[in-house]
Amino acid sequence: TETKHRRCGGDVKTRSTELGSAVTGSPLTAILPASTTGKKSIVLSSETRKELAKQAKVTKETRRAQIDERHKYLISRLADGIGLSEQQVEEAIISDDKFQLLEQFFAPSGLKKLLFFYQDVLQQKSNASLRSDGSTKDLLQKKLFITMGSTEDFTGTCAFFLRTSDKVITASNISQEVNFGIFDCSTGNILQGLEVFLSQIMIPALKSQQNWGAVKEGLKNSQIQDFLYSVDKFVGTLSSSRQNIEDKIQLTEVDIDIYVRNLQNPSDYITAG
């Protein structure tokens, strides 16, 4: 059923039945005005909410039954690195709509990286939950979620798993084939987070590395020494650039009219250049 509302500036069409069917198969009871985020809030009937909760519970239990030693390894690393319990991490993973990325990561020649963000996320609540001044500060809550790293802003902690080969990831080889790391941006400064990650984690780890594969003599090898020197130099340049951006570079608005008002012909431009 399509209901049309006439108002100044044109027709507004509301497809209540179609919208409800697309979400759950049940009609919507109301559509609220746009919220402070610019998105419309949809109020569902009690029957629809119960059906959604039932479906979500079934999905979570199905995923929980799929968890094996590979998943438990990831969960354990995440719990240790972020500071959550393994139960909290498991609940977050099986509730995530990107849960299938784990299987894609485990598959032969699968995803090369698996990213998790742990940061403040705006929780969806009714308009009644908003503060009287319309702010949403009280609705922010830390959440652990799976991400591809290209759609969400990074403002907290990133936990990452990297594959070292194209082999299928099994319970017996996951500790050898998968590397884990933490990148912290909770201060709000990504450059500072990268600087800390490289200077306090990666470089000490590289300098303590004894086995460099086909490269002989380890840290005594001139190529390895050149590589470590380049990494050290990069971190130094990164630190210097970050400090310049934060403290020393100040952009001010300039009125260029005073420079161009007297330019009349090409020779004037050449002289000014």
PDB file of N, CA, C and O in Angstrom, residues 24 26-27 29 42-56:
ATOM      1  N   THR A  24      11.665  -6.974   7.896  1.00  0.00           N
ATOM      2  CA  THR A  24      11.362  -8.181   8.656  1.00  0.00           C
ATOM      3  C   THR A  24      10.180  -8.976   8.137  1.00  0.00           C
ATOM      4  O   THR A  24       9.886 -10.050   8.639  1.00  0.00           O
ATOM      5  N   SER A  26       7.174  -7.685   8.435  1.00  0.00           N
ATOM      6  CA  SER A  26       6.059  -7.125   9.176  1.00  0.00           C
ATOM      7  C   SER A  26       6.002  -5.636   8.921  1.00  0.00           C
ATOM      8  O   SER A  26       7.013  -4.981   8.706  1.00  0.00           O
ATOM      9  N   PRO A  27       4.792  -5.027   8.943  1.00  0.00           N
ATOM     10  CA  PRO A  27       4.682  -3.591   8.695  1.00  0.00           C
ATOM     11  C   PRO A  27       5.273  -2.778   9.819  1.00  0.00           C
ATOM     12  O   PRO A  27       5.369  -3.218  10.956  1.00  0.00           O
ATOM     13  N   THR A  29       5.235   0.486  12.370  1.00  0.00           N
ATOM     14  CA  THR A  29       4.184   1.205  13.073  1.00  0.00           C
ATOM     15  C   THR A  29       4.312   2.705  12.896  1.00  0.00           C
ATOM     16  O   THR A  29       3.329   3.421  12.967  1.00  0.00           O
ATOM     17  N   ILE A  42      13.391   4.410  12.669  1.00  0.00           N
ATOM     18  CA  ILE A  42      12.232   3.580  12.357  1.00  0.00           C
ATOM     19  C   ILE A  42      11.786   2.863  13.618  1.00  0.00           C
ATOM     20  O   ILE A  42      12.576   2.200  14.273  1.00  0.00           O
ATOM     21  N   VAL A  43      10.507   3.022  13.957  1.00  0.00           N
ATOM     22  CA  VAL A  43       9.949   2.367  15.128  1.00  0.00           C
ATOM     23  C   VAL A  43       9.238   1.101  14.671  1.00  0.00           C
ATOM     24  O   VAL A  43       8.347   1.144  13.829  1.00  0.00           O
ATOM     25  N   LEU A  44       9.644  -0.022  15.201  1.00  0.00           N
ATOM     26  CA  LEU A  44       9.064  -1.303  14.811  1.00  0.00           C
ATOM     27  C   LEU A  44       8.014  -1.750  15.817  1.00  0.00           C
ATOM     28  O   LEU A  44       8.074  -1.398  16.990  1.00  0.00           O
ATOM     29  N   SER A  45       7.079  -2.537  15.335  1.00  0.00           N
ATOM     30  CA  SER A  45       6.055  -3.076  16.223  1.00  0.00           C
ATOM     31  C   SER A  45       6.691  -4.067  17.183  1.00  0.00           C
ATOM     32  O   SER A  45       7.786  -4.578  16.949  1.00  0.00           O
ATOM     33  N   SER A  46       5.998  -4.351  18.274  1.00  0.00           N
ATOM     34  CA  SER A  46       6.524  -5.292  19.269  1.00  0.00           C
ATOM     35  C   SER A  46       6.698  -6.678  18.659  1.00  0.00           C
ATOM     36  O   SER A  46       7.657  -7.390  18.968  1.00  0.00           O
ATOM     37  N   GLU A  47       5.787  -7.071  17.767  1.00  0.00           N
ATOM     38  CA  GLU A  47       5.899  -8.378  17.118  1.00  0.00           C
ATOM     39  C   GLU A  47       7.146  -8.445  16.241  1.00  0.00           C
ATOM     40  O   GLU A  47       7.854  -9.460  16.208  1.00  0.00           O
ATOM     41  N   THR A  48       7.405  -7.336  15.525  1.00  0.00           N
ATOM     42  CA  THR A  48       8.576  -7.284  14.655  1.00  0.00           C
ATOM     43  C   THR A  48       9.854  -7.351  15.466  1.00  0.00           C
ATOM     44  O   THR A  48      10.806  -8.050  15.114  1.00  0.00           O
ATOM     45  N   ARG A  49       9.892  -6.621  16.591  1.00  0.00           N
ATOM     46  CA  ARG A  49      11.081  -6.635  17.438  1.00  0.00           C
ATOM     47  C   ARG A  49      11.341  -8.029  17.992  1.00  0.00           C
ATOM     48  O   ARG A  49      12.479  -8.478  18.076  1.00  0.00           O
ATOM     49  N   LYS A  50      10.270  -8.705  18.386  1.00  0.00           N
ATOM     50  CA  LYS A  50      10.424 -10.065  18.908  1.00  0.00           C
ATOM     51  C   LYS A  50      10.961 -11.006  17.834  1.00  0.00           C
ATOM     52  O   LYS A  50      11.814 -11.859  18.099  1.00  0.00           O
ATOM     53  N   GLU A  51      10.467 -10.841  16.589  1.00  0.00           N
ATOM     54  CA  GLU A  51      10.918 -11.695  15.504  1.00  0.00           C
ATOM     55  C   GLU A  51      12.386 -11.435  15.173  1.00  0.00           C
ATOM     56  O   GLU A  51      13.157 -12.366  14.932  1.00  0.00           O
ATOM     57  N   LEU A  52      12.776 -10.145  15.173  1.00  0.00           N
ATOM     58  CA  LEU A  52      14.178  -9.807  14.922  1.00  0.00           C
ATOM     59  C   LEU A  52      15.086 -10.380  16.003  1.00  0.00           C
ATOM     60  O   LEU A  52      16.172 -10.898  15.713  1.00  0.00           O
ATOM     61  N   ALA A  53      14.663 -10.263  17.257  1.00  0.00           N
ATOM     62  CA  ALA A  53      15.453 -10.799  18.366  1.00  0.00           C
ATOM     63  C   ALA A  53      15.588 -12.314  18.246  1.00  0.00           C
ATOM     64  O   ALA A  53      16.658 -12.872  18.514  1.00  0.00           O
ATOM     65  N   LYS A  54      14.496 -12.968  17.835  1.00  0.00           N
ATOM     66  CA  LYS A  54      14.518 -14.427  17.674  1.00  0.00           C
ATOM     67  C   LYS A  54      15.491 -14.829  16.564  1.00  0.00           C
ATOM     68  O   LYS A  54      16.291 -15.762  16.728  1.00  0.00           O
ATOM     69  N   GLN A  55      15.440 -14.112  15.437  1.00  0.00           N
ATOM     70  CA  GLN A  55      16.344 -14.411  14.326  1.00  0.00           C
ATOM     71  C   GLN A  55      17.798 -14.165  14.710  1.00  0.00           C
ATOM     72  O   GLN A  55      18.687 -14.941  14.352  1.00  0.00           O
ATOM     73  N   ALA A  56      18.044 -13.068  15.438  1.00  0.00           N
ATOM     74  CA  ALA A  56      19.399 -12.759  15.865  1.00  0.00           C
ATOM     75  C   ALA A  56      19.939 -13.833  16.798  1.00  0.00           C
ATOM     76  O   ALA A  56      21.115 -14.227  16.712  1.00  0.00           O
TER      77      ALA A  56
END
